[in-house]
mmCIF file of C-alpha atoms and ligand atoms in Angstrom:
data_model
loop_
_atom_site.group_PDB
_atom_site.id
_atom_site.type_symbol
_atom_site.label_atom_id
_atom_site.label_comp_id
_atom_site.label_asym_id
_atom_site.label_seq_id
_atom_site.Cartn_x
_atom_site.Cartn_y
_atom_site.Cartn_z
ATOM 1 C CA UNK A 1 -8.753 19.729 -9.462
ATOM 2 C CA UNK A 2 -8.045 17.075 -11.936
ATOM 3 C CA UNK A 3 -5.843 19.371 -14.014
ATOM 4 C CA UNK A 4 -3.520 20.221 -11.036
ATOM 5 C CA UNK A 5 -3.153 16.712 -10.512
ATOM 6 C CA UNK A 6 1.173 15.463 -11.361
ATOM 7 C CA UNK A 7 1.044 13.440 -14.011
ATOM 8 C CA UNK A 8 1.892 10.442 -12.420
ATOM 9 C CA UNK A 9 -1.164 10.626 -9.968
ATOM 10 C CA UNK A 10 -3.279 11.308 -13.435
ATOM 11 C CA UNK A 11 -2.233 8.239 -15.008
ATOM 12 C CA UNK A 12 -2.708 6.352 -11.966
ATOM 13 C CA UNK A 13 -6.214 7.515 -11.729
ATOM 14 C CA UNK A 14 -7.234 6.448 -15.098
ATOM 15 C CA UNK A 15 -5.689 2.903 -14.276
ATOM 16 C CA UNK A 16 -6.881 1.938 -11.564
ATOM 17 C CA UNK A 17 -10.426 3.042 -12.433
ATOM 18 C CA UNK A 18 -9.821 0.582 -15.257
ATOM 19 C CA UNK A 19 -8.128 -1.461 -12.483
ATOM 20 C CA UNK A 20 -11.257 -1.411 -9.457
ATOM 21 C CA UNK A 21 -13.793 -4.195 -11.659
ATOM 22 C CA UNK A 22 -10.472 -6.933 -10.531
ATOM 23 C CA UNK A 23 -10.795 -5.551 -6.875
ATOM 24 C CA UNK A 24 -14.642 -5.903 -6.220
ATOM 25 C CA UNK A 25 -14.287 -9.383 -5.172
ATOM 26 C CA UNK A 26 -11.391 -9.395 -3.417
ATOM 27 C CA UNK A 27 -12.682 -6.218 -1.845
ATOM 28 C CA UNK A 28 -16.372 -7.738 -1.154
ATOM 29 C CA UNK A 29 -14.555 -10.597 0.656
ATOM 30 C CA UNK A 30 -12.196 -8.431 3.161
ATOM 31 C CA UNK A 31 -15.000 -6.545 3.881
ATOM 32 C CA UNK A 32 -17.338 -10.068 5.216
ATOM 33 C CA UNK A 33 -13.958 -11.106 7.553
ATOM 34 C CA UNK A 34 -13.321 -10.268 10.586
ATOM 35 C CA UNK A 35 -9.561 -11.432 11.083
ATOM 36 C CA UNK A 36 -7.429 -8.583 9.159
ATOM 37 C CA UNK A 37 -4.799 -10.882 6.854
ATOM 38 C CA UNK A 38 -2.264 -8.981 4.839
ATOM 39 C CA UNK A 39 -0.951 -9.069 1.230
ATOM 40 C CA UNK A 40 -1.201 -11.457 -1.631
ATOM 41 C CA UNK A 41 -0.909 -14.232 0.222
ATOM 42 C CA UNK A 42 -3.304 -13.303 3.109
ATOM 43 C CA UNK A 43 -1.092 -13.681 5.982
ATOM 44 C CA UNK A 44 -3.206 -13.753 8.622
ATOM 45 C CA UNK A 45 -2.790 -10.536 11.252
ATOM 46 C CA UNK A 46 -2.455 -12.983 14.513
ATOM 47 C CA UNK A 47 1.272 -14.195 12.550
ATOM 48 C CA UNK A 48 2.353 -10.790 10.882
ATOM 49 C CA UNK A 49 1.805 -8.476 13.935
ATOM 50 C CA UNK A 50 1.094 -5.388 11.842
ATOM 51 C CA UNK A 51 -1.257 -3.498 14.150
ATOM 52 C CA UNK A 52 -1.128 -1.857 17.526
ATOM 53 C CA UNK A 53 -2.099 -4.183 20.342
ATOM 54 C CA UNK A 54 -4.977 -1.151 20.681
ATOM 55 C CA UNK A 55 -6.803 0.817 18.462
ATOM 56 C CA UNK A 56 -9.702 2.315 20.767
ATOM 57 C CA UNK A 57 -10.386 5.608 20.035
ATOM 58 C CA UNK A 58 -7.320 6.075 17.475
ATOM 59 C CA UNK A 59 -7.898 8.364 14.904
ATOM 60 C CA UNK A 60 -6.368 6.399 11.179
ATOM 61 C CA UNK A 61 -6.388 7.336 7.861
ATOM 62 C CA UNK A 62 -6.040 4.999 5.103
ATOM 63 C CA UNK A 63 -3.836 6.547 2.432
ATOM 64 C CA UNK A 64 -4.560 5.030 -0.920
ATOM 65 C CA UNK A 65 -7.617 2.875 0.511
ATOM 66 C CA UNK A 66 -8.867 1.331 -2.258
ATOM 67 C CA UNK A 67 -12.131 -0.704 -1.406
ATOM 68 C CA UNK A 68 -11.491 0.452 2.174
ATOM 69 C CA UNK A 69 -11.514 -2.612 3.720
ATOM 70 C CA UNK A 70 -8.446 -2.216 5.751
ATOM 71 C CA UNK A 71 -9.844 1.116 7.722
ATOM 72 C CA UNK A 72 -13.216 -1.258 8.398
ATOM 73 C CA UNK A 73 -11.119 -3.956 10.327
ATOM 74 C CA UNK A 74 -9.682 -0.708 12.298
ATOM 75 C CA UNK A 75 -13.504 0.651 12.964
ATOM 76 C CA UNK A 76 -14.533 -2.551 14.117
ATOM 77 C CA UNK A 77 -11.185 -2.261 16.570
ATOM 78 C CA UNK A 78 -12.511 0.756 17.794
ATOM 79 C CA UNK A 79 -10.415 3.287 15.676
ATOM 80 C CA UNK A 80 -12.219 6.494 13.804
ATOM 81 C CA UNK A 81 -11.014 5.908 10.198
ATOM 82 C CA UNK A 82 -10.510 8.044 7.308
ATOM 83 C CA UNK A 83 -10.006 7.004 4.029
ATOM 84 C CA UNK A 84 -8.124 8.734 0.846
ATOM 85 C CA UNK A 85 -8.100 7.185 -2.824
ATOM 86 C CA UNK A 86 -7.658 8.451 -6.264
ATOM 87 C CA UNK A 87 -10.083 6.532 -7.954
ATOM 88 C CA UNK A 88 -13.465 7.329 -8.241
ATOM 89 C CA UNK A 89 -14.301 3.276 -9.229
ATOM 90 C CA UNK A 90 -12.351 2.015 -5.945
ATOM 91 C CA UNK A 91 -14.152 4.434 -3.855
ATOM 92 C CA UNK A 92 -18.042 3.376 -5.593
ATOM 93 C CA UNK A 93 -17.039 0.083 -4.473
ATOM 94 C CA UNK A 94 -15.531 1.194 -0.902
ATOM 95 C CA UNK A 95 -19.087 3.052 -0.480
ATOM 96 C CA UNK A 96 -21.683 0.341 -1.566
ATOM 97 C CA UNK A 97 -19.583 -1.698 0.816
ATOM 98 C CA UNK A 98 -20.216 0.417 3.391
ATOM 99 C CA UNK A 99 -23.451 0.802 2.798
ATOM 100 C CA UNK A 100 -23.714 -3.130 2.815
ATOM 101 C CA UNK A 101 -22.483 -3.740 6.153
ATOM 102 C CA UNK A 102 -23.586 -0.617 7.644
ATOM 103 C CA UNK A 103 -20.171 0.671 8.870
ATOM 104 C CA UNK A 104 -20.060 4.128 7.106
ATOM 105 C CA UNK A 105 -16.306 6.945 7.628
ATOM 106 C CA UNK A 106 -15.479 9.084 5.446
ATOM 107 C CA UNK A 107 -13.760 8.254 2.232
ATOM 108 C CA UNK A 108 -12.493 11.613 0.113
ATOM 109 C CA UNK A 109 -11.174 11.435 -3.233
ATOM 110 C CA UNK A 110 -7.944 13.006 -3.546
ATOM 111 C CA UNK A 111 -4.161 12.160 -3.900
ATOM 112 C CA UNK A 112 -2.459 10.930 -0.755
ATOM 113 C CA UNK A 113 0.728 12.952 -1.530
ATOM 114 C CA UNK A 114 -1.188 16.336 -1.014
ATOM 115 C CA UNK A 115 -4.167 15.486 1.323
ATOM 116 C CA UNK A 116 -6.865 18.354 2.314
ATOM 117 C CA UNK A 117 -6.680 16.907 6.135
ATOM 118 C CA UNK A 118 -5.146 19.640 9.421
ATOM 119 C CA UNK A 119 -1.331 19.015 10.773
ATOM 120 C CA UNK A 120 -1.344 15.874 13.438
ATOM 121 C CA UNK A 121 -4.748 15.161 13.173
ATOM 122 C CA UNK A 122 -4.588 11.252 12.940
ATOM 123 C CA UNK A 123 -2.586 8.550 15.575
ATOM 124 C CA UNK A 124 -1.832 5.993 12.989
ATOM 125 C CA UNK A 125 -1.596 6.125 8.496
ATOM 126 C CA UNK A 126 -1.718 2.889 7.239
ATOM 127 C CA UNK A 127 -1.144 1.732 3.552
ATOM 128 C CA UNK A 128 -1.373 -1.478 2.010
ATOM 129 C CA UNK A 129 -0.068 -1.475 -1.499
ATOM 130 C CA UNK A 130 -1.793 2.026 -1.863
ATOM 131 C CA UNK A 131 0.037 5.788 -1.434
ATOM 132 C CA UNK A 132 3.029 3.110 -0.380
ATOM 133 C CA UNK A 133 3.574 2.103 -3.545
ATOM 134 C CA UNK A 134 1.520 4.291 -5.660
ATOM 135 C CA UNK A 135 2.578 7.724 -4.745
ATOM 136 C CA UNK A 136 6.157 9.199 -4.850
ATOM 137 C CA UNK A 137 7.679 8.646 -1.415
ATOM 138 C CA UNK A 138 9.133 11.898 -1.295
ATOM 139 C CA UNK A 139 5.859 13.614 -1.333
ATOM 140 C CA UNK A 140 3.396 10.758 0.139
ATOM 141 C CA UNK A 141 5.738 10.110 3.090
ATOM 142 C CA UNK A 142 6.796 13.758 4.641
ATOM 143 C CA UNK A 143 2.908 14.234 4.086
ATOM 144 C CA UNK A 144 2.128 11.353 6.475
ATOM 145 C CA UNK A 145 4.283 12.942 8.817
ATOM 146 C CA UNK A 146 2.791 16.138 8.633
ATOM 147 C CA UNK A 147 -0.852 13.621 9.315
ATOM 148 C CA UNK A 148 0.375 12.174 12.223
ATOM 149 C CA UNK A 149 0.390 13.349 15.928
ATOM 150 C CA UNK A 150 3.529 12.709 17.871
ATOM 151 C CA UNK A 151 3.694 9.833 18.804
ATOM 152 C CA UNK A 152 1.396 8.398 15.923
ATOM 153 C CA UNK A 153 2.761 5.343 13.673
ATOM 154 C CA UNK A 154 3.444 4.499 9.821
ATOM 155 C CA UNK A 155 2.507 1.583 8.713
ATOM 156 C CA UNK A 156 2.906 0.470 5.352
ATOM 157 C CA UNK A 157 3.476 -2.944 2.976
ATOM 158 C CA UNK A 158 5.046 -2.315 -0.331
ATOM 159 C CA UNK A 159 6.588 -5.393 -2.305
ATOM 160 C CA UNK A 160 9.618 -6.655 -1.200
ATOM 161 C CA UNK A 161 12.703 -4.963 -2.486
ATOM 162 C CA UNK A 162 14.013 -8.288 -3.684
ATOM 163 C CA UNK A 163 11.080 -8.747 -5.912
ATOM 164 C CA UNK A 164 11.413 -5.037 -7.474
ATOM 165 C CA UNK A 165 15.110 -5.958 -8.282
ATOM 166 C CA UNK A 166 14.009 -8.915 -10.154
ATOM 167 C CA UNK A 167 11.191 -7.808 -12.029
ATOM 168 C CA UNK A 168 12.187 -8.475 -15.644
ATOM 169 C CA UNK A 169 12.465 -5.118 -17.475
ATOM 170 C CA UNK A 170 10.973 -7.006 -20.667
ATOM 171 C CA UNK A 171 7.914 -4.262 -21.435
ATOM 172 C CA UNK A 172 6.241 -7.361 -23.657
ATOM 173 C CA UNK A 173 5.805 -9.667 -20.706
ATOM 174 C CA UNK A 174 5.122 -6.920 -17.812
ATOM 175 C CA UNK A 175 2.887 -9.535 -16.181
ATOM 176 C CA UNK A 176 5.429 -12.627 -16.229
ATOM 177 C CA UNK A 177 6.613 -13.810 -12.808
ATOM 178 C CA UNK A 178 9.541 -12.561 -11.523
ATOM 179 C CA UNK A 179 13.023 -14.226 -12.056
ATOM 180 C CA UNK A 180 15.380 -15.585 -9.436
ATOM 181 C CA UNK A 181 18.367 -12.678 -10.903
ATOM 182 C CA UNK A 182 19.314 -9.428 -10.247
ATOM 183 C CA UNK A 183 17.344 -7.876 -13.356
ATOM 184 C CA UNK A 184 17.234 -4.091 -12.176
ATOM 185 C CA UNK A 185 20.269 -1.969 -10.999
ATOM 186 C CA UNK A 186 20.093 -1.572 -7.057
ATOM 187 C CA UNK A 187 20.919 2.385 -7.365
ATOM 188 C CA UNK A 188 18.713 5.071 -8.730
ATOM 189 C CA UNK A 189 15.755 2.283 -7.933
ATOM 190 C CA UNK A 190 12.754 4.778 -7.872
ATOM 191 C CA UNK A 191 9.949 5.005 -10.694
ATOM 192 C CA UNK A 192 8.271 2.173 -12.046
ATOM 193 C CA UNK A 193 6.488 3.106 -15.755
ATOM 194 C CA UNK A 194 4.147 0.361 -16.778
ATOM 195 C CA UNK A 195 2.644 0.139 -20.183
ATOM 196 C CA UNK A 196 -0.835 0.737 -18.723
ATOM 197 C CA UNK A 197 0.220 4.213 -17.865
ATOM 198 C CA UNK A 198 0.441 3.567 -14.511
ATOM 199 C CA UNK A 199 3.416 4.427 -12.344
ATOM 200 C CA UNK A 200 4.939 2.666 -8.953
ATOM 201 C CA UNK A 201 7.384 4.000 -6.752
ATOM 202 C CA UNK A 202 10.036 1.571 -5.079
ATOM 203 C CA UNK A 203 13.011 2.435 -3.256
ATOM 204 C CA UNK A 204 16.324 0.798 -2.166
ATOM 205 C CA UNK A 205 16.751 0.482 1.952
ATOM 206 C CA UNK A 206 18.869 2.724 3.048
ATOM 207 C CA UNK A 207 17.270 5.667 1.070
ATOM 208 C CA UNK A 208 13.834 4.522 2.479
ATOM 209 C CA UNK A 209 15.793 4.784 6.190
ATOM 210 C CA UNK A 210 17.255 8.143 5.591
ATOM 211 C CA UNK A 211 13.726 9.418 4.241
ATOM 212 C CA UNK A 212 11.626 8.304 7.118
ATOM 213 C CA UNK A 213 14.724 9.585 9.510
ATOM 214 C CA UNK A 214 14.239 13.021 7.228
ATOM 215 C CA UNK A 215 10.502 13.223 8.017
ATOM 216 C CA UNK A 216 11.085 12.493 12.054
ATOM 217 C CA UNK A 217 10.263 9.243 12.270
ATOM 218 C CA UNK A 218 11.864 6.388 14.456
ATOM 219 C CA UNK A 219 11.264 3.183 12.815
ATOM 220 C CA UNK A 220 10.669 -0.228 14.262
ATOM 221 C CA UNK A 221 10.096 -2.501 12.777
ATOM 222 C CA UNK A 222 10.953 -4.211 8.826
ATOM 223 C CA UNK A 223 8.873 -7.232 8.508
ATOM 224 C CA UNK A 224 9.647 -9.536 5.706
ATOM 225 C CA UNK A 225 6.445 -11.753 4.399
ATOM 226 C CA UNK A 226 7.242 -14.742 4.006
ATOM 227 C CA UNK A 227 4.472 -16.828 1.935
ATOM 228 C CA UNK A 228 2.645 -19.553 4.038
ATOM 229 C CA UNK A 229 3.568 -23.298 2.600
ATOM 230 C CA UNK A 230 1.058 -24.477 0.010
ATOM 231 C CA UNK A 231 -0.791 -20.924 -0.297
ATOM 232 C CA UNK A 232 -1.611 -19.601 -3.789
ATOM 233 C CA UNK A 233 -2.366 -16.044 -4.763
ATOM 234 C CA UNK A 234 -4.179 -14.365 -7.701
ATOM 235 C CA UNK A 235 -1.363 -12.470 -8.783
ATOM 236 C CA UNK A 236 0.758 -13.907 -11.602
ATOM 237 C CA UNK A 237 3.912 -11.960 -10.729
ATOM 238 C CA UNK A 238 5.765 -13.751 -8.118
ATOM 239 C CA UNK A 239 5.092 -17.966 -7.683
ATOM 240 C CA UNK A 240 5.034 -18.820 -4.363
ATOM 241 C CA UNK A 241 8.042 -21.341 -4.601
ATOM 242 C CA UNK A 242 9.737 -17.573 -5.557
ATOM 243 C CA UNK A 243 7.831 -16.024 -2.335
ATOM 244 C CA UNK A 244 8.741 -19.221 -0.064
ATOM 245 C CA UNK A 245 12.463 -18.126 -0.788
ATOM 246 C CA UNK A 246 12.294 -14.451 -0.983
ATOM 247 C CA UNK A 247 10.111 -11.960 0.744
ATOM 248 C CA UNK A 248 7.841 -10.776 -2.065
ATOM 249 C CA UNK A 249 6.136 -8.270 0.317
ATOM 250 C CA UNK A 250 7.609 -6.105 3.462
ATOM 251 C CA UNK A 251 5.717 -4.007 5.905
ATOM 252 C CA UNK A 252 7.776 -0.945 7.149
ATOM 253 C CA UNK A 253 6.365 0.372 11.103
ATOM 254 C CA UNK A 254 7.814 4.269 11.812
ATOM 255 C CA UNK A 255 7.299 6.279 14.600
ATOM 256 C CA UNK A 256 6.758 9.831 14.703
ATOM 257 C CA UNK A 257 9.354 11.593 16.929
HETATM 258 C C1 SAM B 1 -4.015 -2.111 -4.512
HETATM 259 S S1 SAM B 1 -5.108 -0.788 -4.068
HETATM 260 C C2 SAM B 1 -4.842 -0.649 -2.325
HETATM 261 C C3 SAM B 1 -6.087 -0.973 -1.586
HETATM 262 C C4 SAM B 1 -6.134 -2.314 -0.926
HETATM 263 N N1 SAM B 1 -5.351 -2.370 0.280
HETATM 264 C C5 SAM B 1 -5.757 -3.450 -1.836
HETATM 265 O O1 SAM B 1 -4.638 -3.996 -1.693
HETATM 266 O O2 SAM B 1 -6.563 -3.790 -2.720
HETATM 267 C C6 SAM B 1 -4.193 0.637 -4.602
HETATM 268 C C7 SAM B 1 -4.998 1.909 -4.440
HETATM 269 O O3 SAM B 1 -4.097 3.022 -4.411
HETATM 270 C C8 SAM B 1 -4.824 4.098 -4.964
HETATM 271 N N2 SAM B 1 -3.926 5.207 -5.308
HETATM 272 C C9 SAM B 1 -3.043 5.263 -6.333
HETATM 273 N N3 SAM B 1 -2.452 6.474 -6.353
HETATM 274 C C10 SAM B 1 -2.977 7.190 -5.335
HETATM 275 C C11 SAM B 1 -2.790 8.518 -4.855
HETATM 276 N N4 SAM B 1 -1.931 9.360 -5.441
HETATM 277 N N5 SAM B 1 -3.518 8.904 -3.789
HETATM 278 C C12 SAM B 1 -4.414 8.088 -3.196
HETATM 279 N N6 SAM B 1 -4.633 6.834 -3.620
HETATM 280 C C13 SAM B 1 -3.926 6.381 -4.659
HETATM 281 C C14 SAM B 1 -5.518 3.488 -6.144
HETATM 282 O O4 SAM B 1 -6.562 4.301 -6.628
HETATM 283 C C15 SAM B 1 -5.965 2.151 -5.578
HETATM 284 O O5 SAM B 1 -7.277 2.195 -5.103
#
């Protein structure tokens, strides 16, 4: 119910159904490829190596899956997906999409940090820029645990922890790009408030280790995205001179003990 929802997951609701008219597009065209490319800068999957070399017959679900393209690039790699979002807008687009290209899981509307789905019932949860950034990592991540089978993987992008750090904390100019200083304290990194009422999560390294090592996961793999020369991206946040330097977006891979 909407009234149990934490009041972080509330606000996030009503923002990104404000949010999901900016992400039919972008959402319309992930749906039409068939190569799966990754972040801003749509780093094509063939250089980032974010999935398993197989995904026949895997059970995934998508937590925070927005216009659900991601779990359609697993169905059409043989995978059973399930998808999870909190907004009722993202998921009207995720269904006329489905609808479109006749490719139809099930998408449930609900809050990734407290999902209605049985103990190790999935082999891989995937996030891009969804529960991974979106949902406290203290609830959203010992719940993926709970999701996964043994053996089952975590894979998530976030932003790069560089780029969190220096994010100006100017509330006036939220959406100016990102600086090359330190503009945020390292420690106590955690909850992002932005003036739209929605709320990010963002943690320093070693706290992100220890919490994955809490939930029983082995991790493999921290790969740092480094933009392709010349690319552009619709996001004014970070330029890509910034994200040639820096890693503006990571994708964590975690094993489940
Ligand atoms: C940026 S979209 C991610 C989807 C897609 N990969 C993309 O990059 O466009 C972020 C999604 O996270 C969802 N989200 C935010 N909080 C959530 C929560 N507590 N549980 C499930 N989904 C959540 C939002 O509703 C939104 O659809």
């Amino acid at each position: 119910m909407e009234s149990e929802l934490p009041e972080h997951v509330k606000g996030n609701r009503a923002a990104w159904d404000v949010m999901a008219a900016d992400y039919v597009e972008n959402g319309e065209h992930a749906w039409a490829v068939s190569e799966p490319s990754w972040g801003i800068y749509s780093i094509p999957e063939s250089e980032v190596g974010l999935l398993p070399a197989s995904l026949s017959g895997f059970d995934t679900i998508e937590l925070g899956c927005g216009t659900a393209y991601v779990s359609a690039w697993l169905a059409r790699r043989g995978a059973r997906p399930v998808g999870i979002d909190n907004s009722p807008k993202q998921l009207e687009t995720a269904r006329r999409l489905q609808a479109e290209h006749n490719l139809t899981f099930p998408l449930h509307l609900g809050n990734a940090e407290a999902t209605p789905f049985a103990d190790a019932s999935f082999d891989l949860a995937i996030s891009e820029y969804g529960a991974s950034i979106w949902c406290d990592p203290y609830k959203w991540i010992p719940e993926a645990a709970r999701l996964l089978r043994p053996g089952g993987e975590l894979i998530y992008l976030v932003n790069g922890l560089l780029l969190m750090l220096c994010t100006s904390q100017d509330k006036e100019n939220e959406d100016a790009a990102v600086t090359d200083r330190l503009e945020r304290d390292l420690f106590d990194l955690y909850r992002f408030d932005w003036s739209d009422g929605s709320v990010e999560f963002h943690l320093p390294h070693g706290k992100m280790i220890g919490l994955l090592r809490d939930c029983g996961f082995e991790i493999e793999a921290l790969i740092e995205l480094q933009a392709p020369e010349g690319a552009t991206t619709r996001f004014p946040y970070v330029t890509t001179e910034w994200a040639r330097r820096w890693p503006c977006e990571e994708v964590w891979k975690a094993r489940k003990k």
